[in-house]
mmCIF file of C-alpha atoms in Angstrom:
data_model
loop_
_atom_site.group_PDB
_atom_site.id
_atom_site.type_symbol
_atom_site.label_atom_id
_atom_site.label_comp_id
_atom_site.label_asym_id
_atom_site.label_seq_id
_atom_site.Cartn_x
_atom_site.Cartn_y
_atom_site.Cartn_z
ATOM 1 C CA PHE T 1 -0.149 -0.080 -0.040
ATOM 2 C CA VAL T 2 1.059 3.687 -0.360
ATOM 3 C CA GLU T 3 3.083 4.993 2.405
ATOM 4 C CA LYS T 4 4.011 8.429 1.402
ATOM 5 C CA ILE T 5 3.367 10.578 -1.422
ATOM 6 C CA ASN T 6 5.528 13.431 -2.030
ATOM 7 C CA LYS T 7 3.933 16.258 -4.873
ATOM 8 C CA ASP T 8 5.941 18.730 -6.722
ATOM 9 C CA ARG T 9 4.601 21.831 -8.424
ATOM 10 C CA ILE T 10 4.559 20.598 -11.808
ATOM 11 C CA GLY T 11 2.294 17.832 -11.649
ATOM 12 C CA THR T 12 4.827 14.824 -10.612
ATOM 13 C CA ALA T 13 5.218 13.108 -7.436
ATOM 14 C CA SER T 14 7.495 10.363 -5.802
ATOM 15 C CA ILE T 15 5.818 7.312 -3.996
ATOM 16 C CA ALA T 16 7.043 5.266 -1.165
ATOM 17 C CA LEU T 17 5.463 1.828 -1.007
ATOM 18 C CA ALA T 18 5.112 -0.792 1.797
ATOM 19 C CA ALA T 19 4.992 -4.358 0.888
ATOM 20 C CA THR T 20 4.194 -6.811 3.977
ATOM 21 C CA GLY T 21 5.917 -4.393 6.081
ATOM 22 C CA ARG T 22 8.809 -3.311 3.991
ATOM 23 C CA ILE T 23 9.095 0.291 3.135
ATOM 24 C CA ALA T 24 10.410 1.358 -0.360
ATOM 25 C CA ASP T 25 11.222 4.589 -1.792
ATOM 26 C CA ILE T 26 10.437 5.158 -5.770
ATOM 27 C CA CYS T 27 13.936 6.130 -7.094
ATOM 28 C CA ASN T 28 13.184 6.224 -10.898
ATOM 29 C CA GLU T 29 9.662 6.302 -12.330
ATOM 30 C CA GLY T 30 9.459 4.982 -15.901
ATOM 31 C CA LYS T 31 7.602 6.566 -19.029
ATOM 32 C CA ASP T 32 3.716 6.979 -18.813
ATOM 33 C CA GLU T 33 1.977 4.024 -20.535
ATOM 34 C CA GLY T 34 -0.768 5.979 -21.875
ATOM 35 C CA SER T 35 -3.400 5.226 -19.145
ATOM 36 C CA ARG T 36 -3.640 5.750 -15.468
ATOM 37 C CA TRP T 37 -4.906 2.378 -15.266
ATOM 38 C CA LYS T 38 -1.599 0.731 -16.959
ATOM 39 C CA GLY T 39 0.743 2.786 -14.492
ATOM 40 C CA ARG T 40 4.174 2.813 -15.226
ATOM 41 C CA ALA T 41 7.350 1.348 -14.475
ATOM 42 C CA GLY T 42 9.589 2.142 -11.803
ATOM 43 C CA ASN T 43 12.570 1.385 -9.441
ATOM 44 C CA VAL T 44 12.544 1.189 -5.850
ATOM 45 C CA HIS T 45 15.072 1.220 -3.343
ATOM 46 C CA TRP T 46 14.126 -1.155 -0.398
ATOM 47 C CA LEU T 47 14.409 1.191 2.988
ATOM 48 C CA ASP T 48 13.425 -0.758 5.894
ATOM 49 C CA SER T 49 10.996 -3.288 7.540
ATOM 50 C CA LEU T 50 8.542 -1.603 9.537
ATOM 51 C CA HIS T 51 8.330 -4.285 12.166
ATOM 52 C CA GLU T 52 12.059 -4.098 12.625
ATOM 53 C CA ASN T 53 12.281 0.069 12.719
ATOM 54 C CA ASP T 54 9.398 1.576 13.709
ATOM 55 C CA MET T 55 11.129 5.113 12.850
ATOM 56 C CA ALA T 56 11.651 4.037 9.287
ATOM 57 C CA LEU T 57 8.586 5.729 8.468
ATOM 58 C CA SER T 58 10.005 8.884 9.899
ATOM 59 C CA PRO T 59 12.419 10.289 7.632
ATOM 60 C CA ASN T 60 12.073 13.839 9.111
ATOM 61 C CA PRO T 61 13.612 14.545 12.454
ATOM 62 C CA GLU T 62 11.109 16.002 15.046
ATOM 63 C CA PRO T 63 10.972 20.046 14.908
ATOM 64 C CA GLU T 64 12.124 19.986 18.566
ATOM 65 C CA GLN T 65 15.070 17.738 17.364
ATOM 66 C CA GLN T 66 16.440 19.947 14.987
ATOM 67 C CA GLN T 67 17.576 22.348 17.488
ATOM 68 C CA PHE T 68 19.547 19.487 19.489
ATOM 69 C CA ASN T 69 23.496 19.644 18.873
ATOM 70 C CA THR T 70 24.977 19.238 22.361
ATOM 71 C CA ASP T 71 24.846 16.743 24.834
ATOM 72 C CA ALA T 72 23.542 19.406 27.403
ATOM 73 C CA GLU T 73 20.193 19.010 25.559
ATOM 74 C CA THR T 74 19.900 15.396 25.999
ATOM 75 C CA ASP T 75 16.991 16.440 28.682
ATOM 76 C CA ASN T 76 15.242 18.014 25.475
ATOM 77 C CA LYS T 77 15.526 14.689 23.495
ATOM 78 C CA ASN T 78 14.167 12.992 26.286
ATOM 79 C CA GLN T 79 11.146 15.103 26.771
ATOM 80 C CA LEU T 80 10.511 14.468 23.333
ATOM 81 C CA LYS T 81 10.754 10.788 23.583
ATOM 82 C CA THR T 82 8.183 11.400 26.525
ATOM 83 C CA LYS T 83 5.932 13.219 24.409
ATOM 84 C CA ILE T 84 5.775 11.045 21.389
ATOM 85 C CA GLN T 85 5.383 7.849 23.892
ATOM 86 C CA GLU T 86 2.648 10.029 26.019
ATOM 87 C CA LEU T 87 0.705 10.658 22.448
ATOM 88 C CA SER T 88 0.931 6.972 21.620
ATOM 89 C CA ILE T 89 -0.261 5.699 25.381
ATOM 90 C CA THR T 90 -3.183 8.349 24.654
ATOM 91 C CA LEU T 91 -4.382 6.191 21.766
ATOM 92 C CA GLU T 92 -5.106 3.159 23.462
ATOM 93 C CA SER T 93 -7.767 4.517 26.036
ATOM 94 C CA LEU T 94 -9.101 6.075 22.893
ATOM 95 C CA VAL T 95 -9.356 3.170 21.143
ATOM 96 C CA GLU T 96 -11.195 1.336 23.631
ATOM 97 C CA GLU T 97 -13.644 4.340 23.901
ATOM 98 C CA TRP T 98 -14.100 4.405 20.045
ATOM 99 C CA ASP T 99 -14.682 0.487 19.967
ATOM 100 C CA THR T 100 -17.633 0.857 22.613
ATOM 101 C CA LEU T 101 -19.236 3.265 21.250
ATOM 102 C CA VAL T 102 -19.353 1.898 17.733
ATOM 103 C CA ARG T 103 -20.837 -1.008 19.333
ATOM 104 C CA THR T 104 -23.148 0.696 21.845
ATOM 105 C CA THR T 105 -24.654 2.841 19.238
ATOM 106 C CA ASN T 106 -24.809 0.029 16.729
ATOM 107 C CA ARG T 107 -22.964 1.768 14.211
ATOM 108 C CA GLU T 108 -21.799 -1.536 12.460
ATOM 109 C CA ARG T 109 -22.851 -2.055 8.665
ATOM 110 C CA PHE T 110 -23.230 -5.480 9.534
ATOM 111 C CA PRO T 111 -23.144 -7.623 12.437
ATOM 112 C CA GLY T 112 -19.433 -8.740 13.143
ATOM 113 C CA HIS T 113 -18.129 -5.863 11.131
ATOM 114 C CA LEU T 114 -15.948 -4.372 13.583
ATOM 115 C CA ASP T 115 -14.935 -7.932 15.175
ATOM 116 C CA SER T 116 -13.871 -8.643 11.435
ATOM 117 C CA ILE T 117 -11.905 -5.530 11.206
ATOM 118 C CA ARG T 118 -10.242 -6.267 14.487
ATOM 119 C CA GLN T 119 -9.308 -9.412 13.762
ATOM 120 C CA ASP T 120 -7.877 -8.272 10.066
ATOM 121 C CA LEU T 121 -5.841 -5.421 12.074
ATOM 122 C CA GLY T 122 -4.471 -7.764 14.812
ATOM 123 C CA PRO T 123 -3.825 -6.444 18.393
ATOM 124 C CA LEU T 124 -2.919 -2.900 18.653
ATOM 125 C CA PRO T 125 0.619 -2.497 18.464
ATOM 126 C CA LYS T 126 2.785 -1.451 21.567
ATOM 127 C CA ALA T 127 2.891 1.914 22.938
ATOM 128 C CA ASP T 128 6.815 1.714 22.299
ATOM 129 C CA LYS T 129 6.036 1.330 18.416
ATOM 130 C CA PRO T 130 4.441 4.822 18.007
ATOM 131 C CA ASN T 131 4.066 5.071 14.118
ATOM 132 C CA GLU T 132 2.913 1.367 13.904
ATOM 133 C CA ARG T 133 0.088 2.191 16.438
ATOM 134 C CA ALA T 134 -0.929 5.495 14.133
ATOM 135 C CA LEU T 135 -1.212 3.472 11.269
ATOM 136 C CA TRP T 136 -3.411 0.753 13.135
ATOM 137 C CA VAL T 137 -5.597 3.333 14.496
ATOM 138 C CA SER T 138 -6.045 4.709 10.810
ATOM 139 C CA GLY T 139 -6.837 1.492 9.548
ATOM 140 C CA LEU T 140 -9.397 0.896 12.401
ATOM 141 C CA ILE T 141 -11.430 3.915 12.112
ATOM 142 C CA ASN T 142 -11.097 3.956 8.320
ATOM 143 C CA PRO T 143 -11.389 0.014 7.065
ATOM 144 C CA LEU T 144 -12.499 -1.053 4.011
ATOM 145 C CA PRO T 145 -15.184 -1.947 4.258
ATOM 146 C CA ALA T 146 -16.177 1.547 5.566
ATOM 147 C CA LEU T 147 -17.974 1.964 9.069
ATOM 148 C CA GLY T 148 -18.686 5.748 7.859
ATOM 149 C CA VAL T 149 -18.160 7.058 11.372
ATOM 150 C CA ALA T 150 -14.660 8.896 10.684
ATOM 151 C CA ILE T 151 -13.206 11.431 8.687
ATOM 152 C CA GLU T 152 -10.617 10.008 6.336
ATOM 153 C CA ILE T 153 -7.412 10.119 7.779
ATOM 154 C CA ARG T 154 -5.194 7.530 6.124
ATOM 155 C CA PRO T 155 -3.315 10.061 3.753
ATOM 156 C CA ALA T 156 -2.311 12.379 6.610
ATOM 157 C CA VAL T 157 -1.272 9.380 8.815
ATOM 158 C CA LEU T 158 0.534 7.629 5.794
ATOM 159 C CA THR T 159 2.238 10.855 4.640
ATOM 160 C CA ALA T 160 3.330 12.436 7.781
ATOM 161 C CA ARG T 161 7.092 13.096 8.085
ATOM 162 C CA THR T 162 7.876 12.742 11.514
ATOM 163 C CA THR T 163 6.339 10.327 14.580
ATOM 164 C CA SER T 164 4.537 13.091 16.364
ATOM 165 C CA ARG T 165 2.758 14.095 13.444
ATOM 166 C CA ARG T 166 1.444 10.969 12.565
ATOM 167 C CA LEU T 167 0.336 10.521 16.211
ATOM 168 C CA ILE T 168 -1.225 13.751 16.249
ATOM 169 C CA MET T 169 -3.360 13.087 12.902
ATOM 170 C CA ALA T 170 -4.444 9.761 14.314
ATOM 171 C CA GLU T 171 -5.426 11.063 17.986
ATOM 172 C CA TYR T 172 -7.385 13.989 16.298
ATOM 173 C CA GLY T 173 -9.034 11.692 13.857
ATOM 174 C CA ILE T 174 -10.224 8.892 16.274
ATOM 175 C CA ARG T 175 -11.237 11.721 19.044
ATOM 176 C CA ASP T 176 -13.160 13.416 15.885
ATOM 177 C CA SER T 177 -15.137 10.200 15.514
ATOM 178 C CA ILE T 178 -16.044 9.429 18.971
ATOM 179 C CA ASP T 179 -17.418 13.123 19.022
ATOM 180 C CA ARG T 180 -19.610 12.198 16.255
ATOM 181 C CA LEU T 181 -20.175 8.482 17.470
ATOM 182 C CA ARG T 182 -22.005 10.563 20.806
ATOM 183 C CA CYS T 183 -24.606 12.504 18.584
ATOM 184 C CA PRO T 184 -27.471 10.984 17.961
ATOM 185 C CA GLY T 185 -28.153 9.898 14.064
ATOM 186 C CA PRO T 186 -25.765 9.337 11.180
ATOM 187 C CA CYS T 187 -22.178 10.430 11.462
ATOM 188 C CA PHE T 188 -22.089 12.476 8.188
#
């Protein structure tokens, strides 16, 4: 599936793909085959495995990290790691609340819909895997087939260039969905 898309001003784009947990960056795109359905050939550079390196999806340093140059600023680095860990931990309680609301408000499209989604996704990744956890949350609230209870956050989560941004987008999406689920009637 598509991991990130970087578009430029002249209409071209570079895309990073993940296949069974492996992440690739497209290095060279081939000639247009004349139809968007035919696609185009290209060369990829395999970057890493998401399962082995959770930070592989975050090629940019966190904004707060860009200022760290000396050992004296180690505390700031630790504070950033703590902030990311706290965001990741927050998602767990939000997932529990969201799951309960979907079930108690009868928002599943068919019986067992949410159970099927959870089975496909597997267990919630551990908090020390913040990128994997953010991706998992986006898959939960925006599954296929859709539940229709959340704004689409998958592109924002997938294309985020930092871990903190990815977590913030996942948190925003699930909080927004919880707010929608608390209101009677359709979410949209």
